[in-house]
Amino acid sequence: MTRIFQTGVREEYFNLLAPVEEKDKGNDRMNSIMQLLRSHRSIREFTDQPVADDLINEIIRCGQSAATSSNLQATTVIRIRKDATRREIARVAGDQQYVVTAGAFLVFCADLHRSAIACEKQGGEFAPGMTEHFIIATVDVALFAQNCAIAAESMGLGICYIGGIRNDPQQICELLDLPDQVYPVFGFCLGYPSQEPEIKPRLPLSVVLKEELYDGENDAPGIEAYDEKLAAYYRTRTGGTKESCWTVEMKNLVGKESRPHMRGFLKSRGFGMK
Ligand SMILES: Cc1cc2nc3c(=O)[nH]c(=O)nc-3n(C[C@H](O)[C@H](O)[C@H](O)COP(=O)(O)O)c2cc1C
């Protein structure tokens, strides 16, 4: 009989989780689930092994179990099997080849179409273009997908989110025949890893966790230390070819306009900014 652990994880899944590291043994605040969460790294190289349909279904069910604003359940996932479609999506995403080579590829969509129909079924009139609806639908998708990511990783799969599909979201809508009030938030590669990348370090806890009030006074030394750590990570990962650090990456990210077409695109999908 399958045992269900206190965490709700079935025994056979639990056994596949990363073992608790030596240094964390005896630390009763760490368990295998936390260890798994701490061992995440995006995977961009995959073996040819396909991902079984029933495993994907289980992973998606885990996504469905995520919390969802007012039970809105605004996520629709589209699995892309056709090579030609995957190739086109890879191209839109800036020639990210793992979109094609991953064992499976999914597109996560924020979907208010379904709830609009439900509203109309009950004699209501859908209120289009509400910023609040845009936020809750997008948050729903992120929570759903991250549950999928954890479920997949617990089964020995690797994942990589693909925000690159928003380079040309209109093209993705056309390829996937998305109705109004649905927009593609990101793609998602999953498959069996054929690489063992290092874990990317994160900001120090003191920078991200505050007590009572937002106090950024003492963040600078933590960020400086993190810059050095991330620079070392990039050097090792790229054999010395990438010289960068977190603040440089942030300059590149938020120091210029980013996908300025998104506002108009979202408006055209019925996700305006009212
Ligand atoms: C919403 C989202 C979109 C992303 N888009 C891409 C992408 O298009 N291509 C890619 O290679 N990685 C993408 N990533 C992965 C991030 O680059 C990665 O998570 C981050 O650098 C931290 O590294 P790690 O996942 O290995 O810890 C994306 C991640 C998120 C959450």
PDB file of C-alpha atoms and ligand atoms in Angstrom:
ATOM      1  CA  MET A   1       0.000   0.000   0.000  1.00  0.00           C
ATOM      2  CA  THR A   2       1.300   3.459  -0.864  1.00  0.00           C
ATOM      3  CA  ARG A   3       2.161   5.419   2.239  1.00  0.00           C
ATOM      4  CA  ILE A   4       1.402   9.120   2.272  1.00  0.00           C
ATOM      5  CA  PHE A   5       3.895  11.088   4.325  1.00  0.00           C
ATOM      6  CA  GLN A   6       2.939  13.926   6.601  1.00  0.00           C
ATOM      7  CA  THR A   7       3.901  16.277   3.784  1.00  0.00           C
ATOM      8  CA  GLY A   8       1.321  14.579   1.546  1.00  0.00           C
ATOM      9  CA  VAL A   9       4.038  13.128  -0.685  1.00  0.00           C
ATOM     10  CA  ARG A  10       3.601   9.512  -1.755  1.00  0.00           C
ATOM     11  CA  GLU A  11       6.350   7.185  -0.622  1.00  0.00           C
ATOM     12  CA  GLU A  12       7.580   6.271  -4.085  1.00  0.00           C
ATOM     13  CA  TYR A  13       7.920   9.944  -5.004  1.00  0.00           C
ATOM     14  CA  PHE A  14       9.532  10.791  -1.697  1.00  0.00           C
ATOM     15  CA  ASN A  15      12.266   8.227  -2.256  1.00  0.00           C
ATOM     16  CA  LEU A  16      13.254  10.005  -5.450  1.00  0.00           C
ATOM     17  CA  LEU A  17      13.814  13.310  -3.741  1.00  0.00           C
ATOM     18  CA  ALA A  18      17.348  14.557  -3.246  1.00  0.00           C
ATOM     19  CA  PRO A  19      18.731  13.204   0.011  1.00  0.00           C
ATOM     20  CA  VAL A  20      19.255  15.689   2.793  1.00  0.00           C
ATOM     21  CA  GLU A  21      22.868  16.811   2.647  1.00  0.00           C
ATOM     22  CA  GLU A  22      25.269  15.797   5.402  1.00  0.00           C
ATOM     23  CA  LYS A  23      25.528  19.390   6.669  1.00  0.00           C
ATOM     24  CA  ASP A  24      21.750  19.581   7.072  1.00  0.00           C
ATOM     25  CA  LYS A  25      21.387  16.283   8.924  1.00  0.00           C
ATOM     26  CA  GLY A  26      20.164  16.935  12.427  1.00  0.00           C
ATOM     27  CA  ASN A  27      18.784  20.306  11.285  1.00  0.00           C
ATOM     28  CA  ASP A  28      15.149  19.584  11.952  1.00  0.00           C
ATOM     29  CA  ARG A  29      14.128  22.663   9.971  1.00  0.00           C
ATOM     30  CA  MET A  30      15.341  21.016   6.747  1.00  0.00           C
ATOM     31  CA  ASN A  31      13.557  18.084   5.156  1.00  0.00           C
ATOM     32  CA  SER A  32      13.819  16.457   1.746  1.00  0.00           C
ATOM     33  CA  ILE A  33      11.230  18.747   0.194  1.00  0.00           C
ATOM     34  CA  MET A  34      13.158  21.806   1.328  1.00  0.00           C
ATOM     35  CA  GLN A  35      16.339  20.192   0.113  1.00  0.00           C
ATOM     36  CA  LEU A  36      14.738  19.667  -3.280  1.00  0.00           C
ATOM     37  CA  LEU A  37      13.637  23.304  -3.405  1.00  0.00           C
ATOM     38  CA  ARG A  38      17.164  24.424  -2.524  1.00  0.00           C
ATOM     39  CA  SER A  39      18.678  22.255  -5.247  1.00  0.00           C
ATOM     40  CA  HIS A  40      16.767  23.843  -8.143  1.00  0.00           C
ATOM     41  CA  ARG A  41      18.668  24.949 -11.208  1.00  0.00           C
ATOM     42  CA  SER A  42      17.315  25.519 -14.688  1.00  0.00           C
ATOM     43  CA  ILE A  43      18.103  22.743 -17.147  1.00  0.00           C
ATOM     44  CA  ARG A  44      18.806  23.570 -20.781  1.00  0.00           C
ATOM     45  CA  GLU A  45      20.222  20.272 -22.068  1.00  0.00           C
ATOM     46  CA  PHE A  46      18.093  17.163 -22.155  1.00  0.00           C
ATOM     47  CA  THR A  47      18.409  13.480 -23.074  1.00  0.00           C
ATOM     48  CA  ASP A  48      16.204  11.997 -25.794  1.00  0.00           C
ATOM     49  CA  GLN A  49      14.107  10.163 -23.219  1.00  0.00           C
ATOM     50  CA  PRO A  50      10.490  11.209 -23.687  1.00  0.00           C
ATOM     51  CA  VAL A  51       8.380  12.242 -20.718  1.00  0.00           C
ATOM     52  CA  ALA A  52       5.493   9.802 -20.271  1.00  0.00           C
ATOM     53  CA  ASP A  53       2.027  11.257 -20.786  1.00  0.00           C
ATOM     54  CA  ASP A  54       0.770  10.009 -17.420  1.00  0.00           C
ATOM     55  CA  LEU A  55       3.726  11.683 -15.677  1.00  0.00           C
ATOM     56  CA  ILE A  56       2.907  14.979 -17.390  1.00  0.00           C
ATOM     57  CA  ASN A  57      -0.716  14.577 -16.325  1.00  0.00           C
ATOM     58  CA  GLU A  58       0.368  14.036 -12.702  1.00  0.00           C
ATOM     59  CA  ILE A  59       2.621  17.090 -12.876  1.00  0.00           C
ATOM     60  CA  ILE A  60      -0.228  19.217 -14.222  1.00  0.00           C
ATOM     61  CA  ARG A  61      -2.519  17.944 -11.452  1.00  0.00           C
ATOM     62  CA  CYS A  62       0.096  19.162  -8.967  1.00  0.00           C
ATOM     63  CA  GLY A  63      -0.063  22.544 -10.691  1.00  0.00           C
ATOM     64  CA  GLN A  64      -3.827  22.538 -10.290  1.00  0.00           C
ATOM     65  CA  SER A  65      -3.422  22.031  -6.544  1.00  0.00           C
ATOM     66  CA  ALA A  66      -1.684  25.393  -6.150  1.00  0.00           C
ATOM     67  CA  ALA A  67      -3.593  28.135  -4.373  1.00  0.00           C
ATOM     68  CA  THR A  68      -5.644  30.245  -6.793  1.00  0.00           C
ATOM     69  CA  SER A  69      -7.203  33.678  -6.227  1.00  0.00           C
ATOM     70  CA  SER A  70     -10.903  33.207  -5.356  1.00  0.00           C
ATOM     71  CA  ASN A  71     -10.728  29.765  -6.982  1.00  0.00           C
ATOM     72  CA  LEU A  72     -10.416  31.563 -10.319  1.00  0.00           C
ATOM     73  CA  GLN A  73      -8.214  28.776 -11.769  1.00  0.00           C
ATOM     74  CA  ALA A  74      -7.002  31.044 -14.526  1.00  0.00           C
ATOM     75  CA  THR A  75      -4.337  28.719 -15.921  1.00  0.00           C
ATOM     76  CA  THR A  76      -4.559  26.861 -19.210  1.00  0.00           C
ATOM     77  CA  VAL A  77      -1.549  24.795 -20.232  1.00  0.00           C
ATOM     78  CA  ILE A  78      -0.956  23.900 -23.860  1.00  0.00           C
ATOM     79  CA  ARG A  79       1.361  21.000 -24.571  1.00  0.00           C
ATOM     80  CA  ILE A  80       3.149  21.376 -27.880  1.00  0.00           C
ATOM     81  CA  ARG A  81       4.028  18.085 -29.534  1.00  0.00           C
ATOM     82  CA  LYS A  82       4.476  19.169 -33.146  1.00  0.00           C
ATOM     83  CA  ASP A  83       8.097  19.747 -34.096  1.00  0.00           C
ATOM     84  CA  ALA A  84       7.222  22.509 -36.537  1.00  0.00           C
ATOM     85  CA  THR A  85       5.341  24.460 -33.848  1.00  0.00           C
ATOM     86  CA  ARG A  86       8.162  23.958 -31.354  1.00  0.00           C
ATOM     87  CA  ARG A  87      10.687  25.189 -33.900  1.00  0.00           C
ATOM     88  CA  GLU A  88       8.619  28.304 -34.530  1.00  0.00           C
ATOM     89  CA  ILE A  89       8.273  28.969 -30.795  1.00  0.00           C
ATOM     90  CA  ALA A  90      12.043  28.443 -30.338  1.00  0.00           C
ATOM     91  CA  ARG A  91      12.632  31.029 -33.054  1.00  0.00           C
ATOM     92  CA  VAL A  92      10.251  33.546 -31.455  1.00  0.00           C
ATOM     93  CA  ALA A  93      12.034  32.969 -28.133  1.00  0.00           C
ATOM     94  CA  GLY A  94      15.358  34.053 -29.657  1.00  0.00           C
ATOM     95  CA  ASP A  95      16.505  30.689 -31.025  1.00  0.00           C
ATOM     96  CA  GLN A  96      16.410  28.872 -27.707  1.00  0.00           C
ATOM     97  CA  GLN A  97      16.997  25.358 -29.011  1.00  0.00           C
ATOM     98  CA  TYR A  98      15.980  23.581 -25.801  1.00  0.00           C
ATOM     99  CA  VAL A  99      12.383  24.494 -26.688  1.00  0.00           C
ATOM    100  CA  VAL A 100      12.808  21.878 -29.427  1.00  0.00           C
ATOM    101  CA  THR A 101      15.087  19.392 -27.670  1.00  0.00           C
ATOM    102  CA  ALA A 102      13.345  19.122 -24.278  1.00  0.00           C
ATOM    103  CA  GLY A 103      11.358  15.921 -23.668  1.00  0.00           C
ATOM    104  CA  ALA A 104       8.214  18.043 -23.452  1.00  0.00           C
ATOM    105  CA  PHE A 105       7.289  21.661 -24.003  1.00  0.00           C
ATOM    106  CA  LEU A 106       4.339  23.487 -22.470  1.00  0.00           C
ATOM    107  CA  VAL A 107       2.938  26.979 -22.844  1.00  0.00           C
ATOM    108  CA  PHE A 108       1.340  28.436 -19.718  1.00  0.00           C
ATOM    109  CA  CYS A 109      -1.509  30.827 -20.473  1.00  0.00           C
ATOM    110  CA  ALA A 110      -3.422  33.243 -18.268  1.00  0.00           C
ATOM    111  CA  ASP A 111      -7.033  32.536 -19.094  1.00  0.00           C
ATOM    112  CA  LEU A 112      -9.971  34.795 -18.270  1.00  0.00           C
ATOM    113  CA  HIS A 113     -11.937  33.453 -21.242  1.00  0.00           C
ATOM    114  CA  ARG A 114     -13.259  30.502 -19.230  1.00  0.00           C
ATOM    115  CA  SER A 115     -14.370  32.687 -16.336  1.00  0.00           C
ATOM    116  CA  ALA A 116     -15.969  35.183 -18.746  1.00  0.00           C
ATOM    117  CA  ILE A 117     -18.094  32.343 -20.147  1.00  0.00           C
ATOM    118  CA  ALA A 118     -18.967  31.228 -16.606  1.00  0.00           C
ATOM    119  CA  CYS A 119     -19.969  34.795 -15.752  1.00  0.00           C
ATOM    120  CA  GLU A 120     -22.181  35.026 -18.824  1.00  0.00           C
ATOM    121  CA  LYS A 121     -23.739  31.627 -18.096  1.00  0.00           C
ATOM    122  CA  GLN A 122     -25.000  33.166 -14.882  1.00  0.00           C
ATOM    123  CA  GLY A 123     -26.399  36.221 -16.700  1.00  0.00           C
ATOM    124  CA  GLY A 124     -23.451  38.485 -15.863  1.00  0.00           C
ATOM    125  CA  GLU A 125     -21.434  40.690 -18.179  1.00  0.00           C
ATOM    126  CA  PHE A 126     -17.658  40.236 -18.225  1.00  0.00           C
ATOM    127  CA  ALA A 127     -15.787  43.402 -17.185  1.00  0.00           C
ATOM    128  CA  PRO A 128     -12.847  43.497 -19.614  1.00  0.00           C
ATOM    129  CA  GLY A 129      -9.530  45.201 -19.098  1.00  0.00           C
ATOM    130  CA  MET A 130      -9.341  45.230 -15.291  1.00  0.00           C
ATOM    131  CA  THR A 131      -5.781  45.480 -13.977  1.00  0.00           C
ATOM    132  CA  GLU A 132      -6.782  43.487 -10.900  1.00  0.00           C
ATOM    133  CA  HIS A 133      -7.997  40.624 -13.121  1.00  0.00           C
ATOM    134  CA  PHE A 134      -4.725  40.770 -15.027  1.00  0.00           C
ATOM    135  CA  ILE A 135      -2.745  40.504 -11.792  1.00  0.00           C
ATOM    136  CA  ILE A 136      -4.711  37.632 -10.299  1.00  0.00           C
ATOM    137  CA  ALA A 137      -4.675  35.642 -13.538  1.00  0.00           C
ATOM    138  CA  THR A 138      -0.924  36.106 -13.976  1.00  0.00           C
ATOM    139  CA  VAL A 139      -0.175  35.244 -10.341  1.00  0.00           C
ATOM    140  CA  ASP A 140      -2.343  32.129 -10.683  1.00  0.00           C
ATOM    141  CA  VAL A 141      -0.293  30.968 -13.658  1.00  0.00           C
ATOM    142  CA  ALA A 142       2.999  31.507 -11.847  1.00  0.00           C
ATOM    143  CA  LEU A 143       1.890  29.542  -8.781  1.00  0.00           C
ATOM    144  CA  PHE A 144       0.515  26.714 -10.929  1.00  0.00           C
ATOM    145  CA  ALA A 145       3.701  26.508 -12.966  1.00  0.00           C
ATOM    146  CA  GLN A 146       5.990  26.569  -9.970  1.00  0.00           C
ATOM    147  CA  ASN A 147       4.071  23.645  -8.447  1.00  0.00           C
ATOM    148  CA  CYS A 148       4.641  21.836 -11.746  1.00  0.00           C
ATOM    149  CA  ALA A 149       8.332  22.695 -11.592  1.00  0.00           C
ATOM    150  CA  ILE A 150       8.704  21.228  -8.117  1.00  0.00           C
ATOM    151  CA  ALA A 151       6.682  18.133  -8.969  1.00  0.00           C
ATOM    152  CA  ALA A 152       8.791  17.603 -12.095  1.00  0.00           C
ATOM    153  CA  GLU A 153      12.061  18.066 -10.220  1.00  0.00           C
ATOM    154  CA  SER A 154      10.934  15.637  -7.529  1.00  0.00           C
ATOM    155  CA  MET A 155      10.593  13.046 -10.286  1.00  0.00           C
ATOM    156  CA  GLY A 156      14.128  13.596 -11.568  1.00  0.00           C
ATOM    157  CA  LEU A 157      13.121  15.889 -14.442  1.00  0.00           C
ATOM    158  CA  GLY A 158      14.718  19.244 -15.191  1.00  0.00           C
ATOM    159  CA  ILE A 159      12.811  22.357 -16.181  1.00  0.00           C
ATOM    160  CA  CYS A 160      13.410  25.747 -17.742  1.00  0.00           C
ATOM    161  CA  TYR A 161      10.888  28.570 -17.969  1.00  0.00           C
ATOM    162  CA  ILE A 162      10.836  30.350 -21.324  1.00  0.00           C
ATOM    163  CA  GLY A 163       9.839  33.996 -20.999  1.00  0.00           C
ATOM    164  CA  GLY A 164      11.327  34.453 -24.471  1.00  0.00           C
ATOM    165  CA  ILE A 165       7.931  33.607 -25.987  1.00  0.00           C
ATOM    166  CA  ARG A 166       6.906  37.167 -25.066  1.00  0.00           C
ATOM    167  CA  ASN A 167       9.323  38.465 -27.717  1.00  0.00           C
ATOM    168  CA  ASP A 168       6.384  38.078 -30.072  1.00  0.00           C
ATOM    169  CA  PRO A 169       3.344  37.090 -28.013  1.00  0.00           C
ATOM    170  CA  GLN A 170       0.942  37.862 -30.856  1.00  0.00           C
ATOM    171  CA  GLN A 171       2.670  35.244 -32.994  1.00  0.00           C
ATOM    172  CA  ILE A 172       2.288  32.719 -30.142  1.00  0.00           C
ATOM    173  CA  CYS A 173      -1.436  33.547 -29.895  1.00  0.00           C
ATOM    174  CA  GLU A 174      -1.837  32.905 -33.592  1.00  0.00           C
ATOM    175  CA  LEU A 175       0.179  29.665 -33.523  1.00  0.00           C
ATOM    176  CA  LEU A 176      -1.857  28.318 -30.608  1.00  0.00           C
ATOM    177  CA  ASP A 177      -5.197  29.786 -31.628  1.00  0.00           C
ATOM    178  CA  LEU A 178      -5.677  31.531 -28.302  1.00  0.00           C
ATOM    179  CA  PRO A 179      -9.044  33.242 -27.832  1.00  0.00           C
ATOM    180  CA  ASP A 180      -9.526  36.765 -26.436  1.00  0.00           C
ATOM    181  CA  GLN A 181      -8.896  37.095 -22.702  1.00  0.00           C
ATOM    182  CA  VAL A 182      -6.109  34.518 -22.913  1.00  0.00           C
ATOM    183  CA  TYR A 183      -2.424  35.419 -23.104  1.00  0.00           C
ATOM    184  CA  PRO A 184       0.743  33.278 -23.113  1.00  0.00           C
ATOM    185  CA  VAL A 185       2.740  34.055 -19.952  1.00  0.00           C
ATOM    186  CA  PHE A 186       5.740  31.774 -20.491  1.00  0.00           C
ATOM    187  CA  GLY A 187       6.851  28.514 -22.012  1.00  0.00           C
ATOM    188  CA  PHE A 188       8.186  25.615 -19.969  1.00  0.00           C
ATOM    189  CA  CYS A 189      10.724  23.004 -21.050  1.00  0.00           C
ATOM    190  CA  LEU A 190      10.830  19.762 -19.142  1.00  0.00           C
ATOM    191  CA  GLY A 191      12.757  16.592 -19.649  1.00  0.00           C
ATOM    192  CA  TYR A 192      15.490  14.350 -18.324  1.00  0.00           C
ATOM    193  CA  PRO A 193      18.653  16.415 -17.745  1.00  0.00           C
ATOM    194  CA  SER A 194      21.827  15.654 -19.664  1.00  0.00           C
ATOM    195  CA  GLN A 195      23.763  18.318 -17.779  1.00  0.00           C
ATOM    196  CA  GLU A 196      24.579  18.867 -14.135  1.00  0.00           C
ATOM    197  CA  PRO A 197      24.815  22.675 -13.827  1.00  0.00           C
ATOM    198  CA  GLU A 198      25.884  24.358 -10.627  1.00  0.00           C
ATOM    199  CA  ILE A 199      23.177  25.865  -8.464  1.00  0.00           C
ATOM    200  CA  LYS A 200      22.981  29.619  -9.080  1.00  0.00           C
ATOM    201  CA  PRO A 201      23.542  31.474  -5.800  1.00  0.00           C
ATOM    202  CA  ARG A 202      20.813  33.813  -4.560  1.00  0.00           C
ATOM    203  CA  LEU A 203      20.895  37.146  -2.698  1.00  0.00           C
ATOM    204  CA  PRO A 204      21.719  36.958   0.997  1.00  0.00           C
ATOM    205  CA  LEU A 205      18.747  36.379   3.281  1.00  0.00           C
ATOM    206  CA  SER A 206      19.333  39.730   5.030  1.00  0.00           C
ATOM    207  CA  VAL A 207      18.652  41.535   1.749  1.00  0.00           C
ATOM    208  CA  VAL A 208      15.356  39.806   1.005  1.00  0.00           C
ATOM    209  CA  LEU A 209      13.950  39.294   4.503  1.00  0.00           C
ATOM    210  CA  LYS A 210      13.087  42.402   6.553  1.00  0.00           C
ATOM    211  CA  GLU A 211      11.562  42.836   9.991  1.00  0.00           C
ATOM    212  CA  GLU A 212       8.427  44.975  10.291  1.00  0.00           C
ATOM    213  CA  LEU A 213       9.490  47.729   7.894  1.00  0.00           C
ATOM    214  CA  TYR A 214      11.266  47.972   4.571  1.00  0.00           C
ATOM    215  CA  ASP A 215      14.779  48.900   5.613  1.00  0.00           C
ATOM    216  CA  GLY A 216      17.322  48.856   2.815  1.00  0.00           C
ATOM    217  CA  GLU A 217      19.964  50.774   4.835  1.00  0.00           C
ATOM    218  CA  ASN A 218      22.299  47.840   5.215  1.00  0.00           C
ATOM    219  CA  ASP A 219      21.690  46.107   1.898  1.00  0.00           C
ATOM    220  CA  ALA A 220      24.786  47.463   0.115  1.00  0.00           C
ATOM    221  CA  PRO A 221      27.416  45.154   1.694  1.00  0.00           C
ATOM    222  CA  GLY A 222      25.177  42.114   1.117  1.00  0.00           C
ATOM    223  CA  ILE A 223      24.691  43.059  -2.514  1.00  0.00           C
ATOM    224  CA  GLU A 224      28.407  43.675  -2.947  1.00  0.00           C
ATOM    225  CA  ALA A 225      29.213  40.250  -1.525  1.00  0.00           C
ATOM    226  CA  TYR A 226      26.572  38.746  -3.804  1.00  0.00           C
ATOM    227  CA  ASP A 227      28.081  40.486  -6.838  1.00  0.00           C
ATOM    228  CA  GLU A 228      31.363  38.718  -6.106  1.00  0.00           C
ATOM    229  CA  LYS A 229      29.684  35.376  -5.566  1.00  0.00           C
ATOM    230  CA  LEU A 230      27.685  35.609  -8.792  1.00  0.00           C
ATOM    231  CA  ALA A 231      30.714  36.798 -10.752  1.00  0.00           C
ATOM    232  CA  ALA A 232      32.582  33.688  -9.583  1.00  0.00           C
ATOM    233  CA  TYR A 233      29.588  31.532 -10.545  1.00  0.00           C
ATOM    234  CA  TYR A 234      29.493  33.014 -14.069  1.00  0.00           C
ATOM    235  CA  ARG A 235      33.246  32.539 -14.476  1.00  0.00           C
ATOM    236  CA  THR A 236      33.070  28.852 -13.512  1.00  0.00           C
ATOM    237  CA  ARG A 237      29.931  28.167 -15.509  1.00  0.00           C
ATOM    238  CA  THR A 238      31.275  29.740 -18.682  1.00  0.00           C
ATOM    239  CA  GLY A 239      34.941  28.767 -18.355  1.00  0.00           C
ATOM    240  CA  GLY A 240      35.832  32.423 -17.793  1.00  0.00           C
ATOM    241  CA  THR A 241      34.008  33.822 -20.841  1.00  0.00           C
ATOM    242  CA  LYS A 242      31.215  35.628 -18.962  1.00  0.00           C
ATOM    243  CA  GLU A 243      32.354  38.554 -16.833  1.00  0.00           C
ATOM    244  CA  SER A 244      29.286  39.857 -15.062  1.00  0.00           C
ATOM    245  CA  CYS A 245      27.639  40.156 -11.674  1.00  0.00           C
ATOM    246  CA  TRP A 246      24.164  40.808 -10.318  1.00  0.00           C
ATOM    247  CA  THR A 247      24.213  44.615 -10.479  1.00  0.00           C
ATOM    248  CA  VAL A 248      25.492  44.498 -14.074  1.00  0.00           C
ATOM    249  CA  GLU A 249      22.731  42.023 -14.970  1.00  0.00           C
ATOM    250  CA  MET A 250      20.182  44.365 -13.354  1.00  0.00           C
ATOM    251  CA  LYS A 251      21.526  47.307 -15.342  1.00  0.00           C
ATOM    252  CA  ASN A 252      20.977  45.256 -18.487  1.00  0.00           C
ATOM    253  CA  LEU A 253      17.494  44.220 -17.365  1.00  0.00           C
ATOM    254  CA  VAL A 254      15.884  47.278 -15.793  1.00  0.00           C
ATOM    255  CA  GLY A 255      18.217  49.948 -17.165  1.00  0.00           C
ATOM    256  CA  LYS A 256      16.387  49.964 -20.477  1.00  0.00           C
ATOM    257  CA  GLU A 257      12.939  49.380 -21.900  1.00  0.00           C
ATOM    258  CA  SER A 258      11.948  45.752 -22.014  1.00  0.00           C
ATOM    259  CA  ARG A 259       9.445  44.299 -24.495  1.00  0.00           C
ATOM    260  CA  PRO A 260       7.605  47.638 -24.797  1.00  0.00           C
ATOM    261  CA  HIS A 261       5.040  45.942 -27.054  1.00  0.00           C
ATOM    262  CA  MET A 262       3.581  44.109 -24.016  1.00  0.00           C
ATOM    263  CA  ARG A 263       1.229  46.873 -22.913  1.00  0.00           C
ATOM    264  CA  GLY A 264      -0.438  47.202 -26.304  1.00  0.00           C
ATOM    265  CA  PHE A 265      -0.459  43.442 -26.729  1.00  0.00           C
ATOM    266  CA  LEU A 266      -2.164  42.831 -23.376  1.00  0.00           C
ATOM    267  CA  LYS A 267      -4.733  45.506 -24.182  1.00  0.00           C
ATOM    268  CA  SER A 268      -5.471  43.811 -27.486  1.00  0.00           C
ATOM    269  CA  ARG A 269      -6.113  40.527 -25.626  1.00  0.00           C
ATOM    270  CA  GLY A 270      -8.602  42.147 -23.255  1.00  0.00           C
ATOM    271  CA  PHE A 271      -6.096  42.524 -20.413  1.00  0.00           C
ATOM    272  CA  GLY A 272      -6.102  46.327 -20.454  1.00  0.00           C
ATOM    273  CA  MET A 273      -5.106  48.559 -17.582  1.00  0.00           C
ATOM    274  CA  LYS A 274      -8.347  49.843 -16.027  1.00  0.00           C
TER     275      LYS A 274
HETATM  276  C1  LIG B   1       9.264  33.632 -15.881  1.00  0.00           C
HETATM  277  C2  LIG B   1      10.646  33.157 -16.233  1.00  0.00           C
HETATM  278  C3  LIG B   1      11.084  33.255 -17.539  1.00  0.00           C
HETATM  279  C4  LIG B   1      12.353  32.745 -17.902  1.00  0.00           C
HETATM  280  N1  LIG B   1      12.716  32.770 -19.205  1.00  0.00           N
HETATM  281  C5  LIG B   1      13.859  32.143 -19.585  1.00  0.00           C
HETATM  282  C6  LIG B   1      14.196  32.021 -20.971  1.00  0.00           C
HETATM  283  O1  LIG B   1      13.479  32.496 -21.860  1.00  0.00           O
HETATM  284  N2  LIG B   1      15.318  31.335 -21.283  1.00  0.00           N
HETATM  285  C7  LIG B   1      16.140  30.779 -20.345  1.00  0.00           C
HETATM  286  O2  LIG B   1      17.130  30.147 -20.711  1.00  0.00           O
HETATM  287  N3  LIG B   1      15.847  30.895 -19.022  1.00  0.00           N
HETATM  288  C8  LIG B   1      14.733  31.550 -18.630  1.00  0.00           C
HETATM  289  N4  LIG B   1      14.408  31.624 -17.304  1.00  0.00           N
HETATM  290  C9  LIG B   1      15.286  31.018 -16.293  1.00  0.00           C
HETATM  291  C10 LIG B   1      16.035  32.060 -15.479  1.00  0.00           C
HETATM  292  O3  LIG B   1      17.045  32.629 -16.262  1.00  0.00           O
HETATM  293  C11 LIG B   1      16.615  31.354 -14.236  1.00  0.00           C
HETATM  294  O4  LIG B   1      15.556  30.830 -13.469  1.00  0.00           O
HETATM  295  C12 LIG B   1      17.429  32.324 -13.371  1.00  0.00           C
HETATM  296  O5  LIG B   1      18.566  32.793 -14.054  1.00  0.00           O
HETATM  297  C13 LIG B   1      17.890  31.621 -12.093  1.00  0.00           C
HETATM  298  O6  LIG B   1      18.651  30.463 -12.432  1.00  0.00           O
HETATM  299  P1  LIG B   1      18.219  29.018 -11.948  1.00  0.00           P
HETATM  300  O7  LIG B   1      16.808  28.758 -12.407  1.00  0.00           O
HETATM  301  O8  LIG B   1      19.197  28.072 -12.609  1.00  0.00           O
HETATM  302  O9  LIG B   1      18.340  29.010 -10.467  1.00  0.00           O
HETATM  303  C14 LIG B   1      13.192  32.174 -16.920  1.00  0.00           C
HETATM  304  C15 LIG B   1      12.740  32.116 -15.579  1.00  0.00           C
HETATM  305  C16 LIG B   1      11.504  32.598 -15.243  1.00  0.00           C
HETATM  306  C17 LIG B   1      11.035  32.493 -13.811  1.00  0.00           C
END
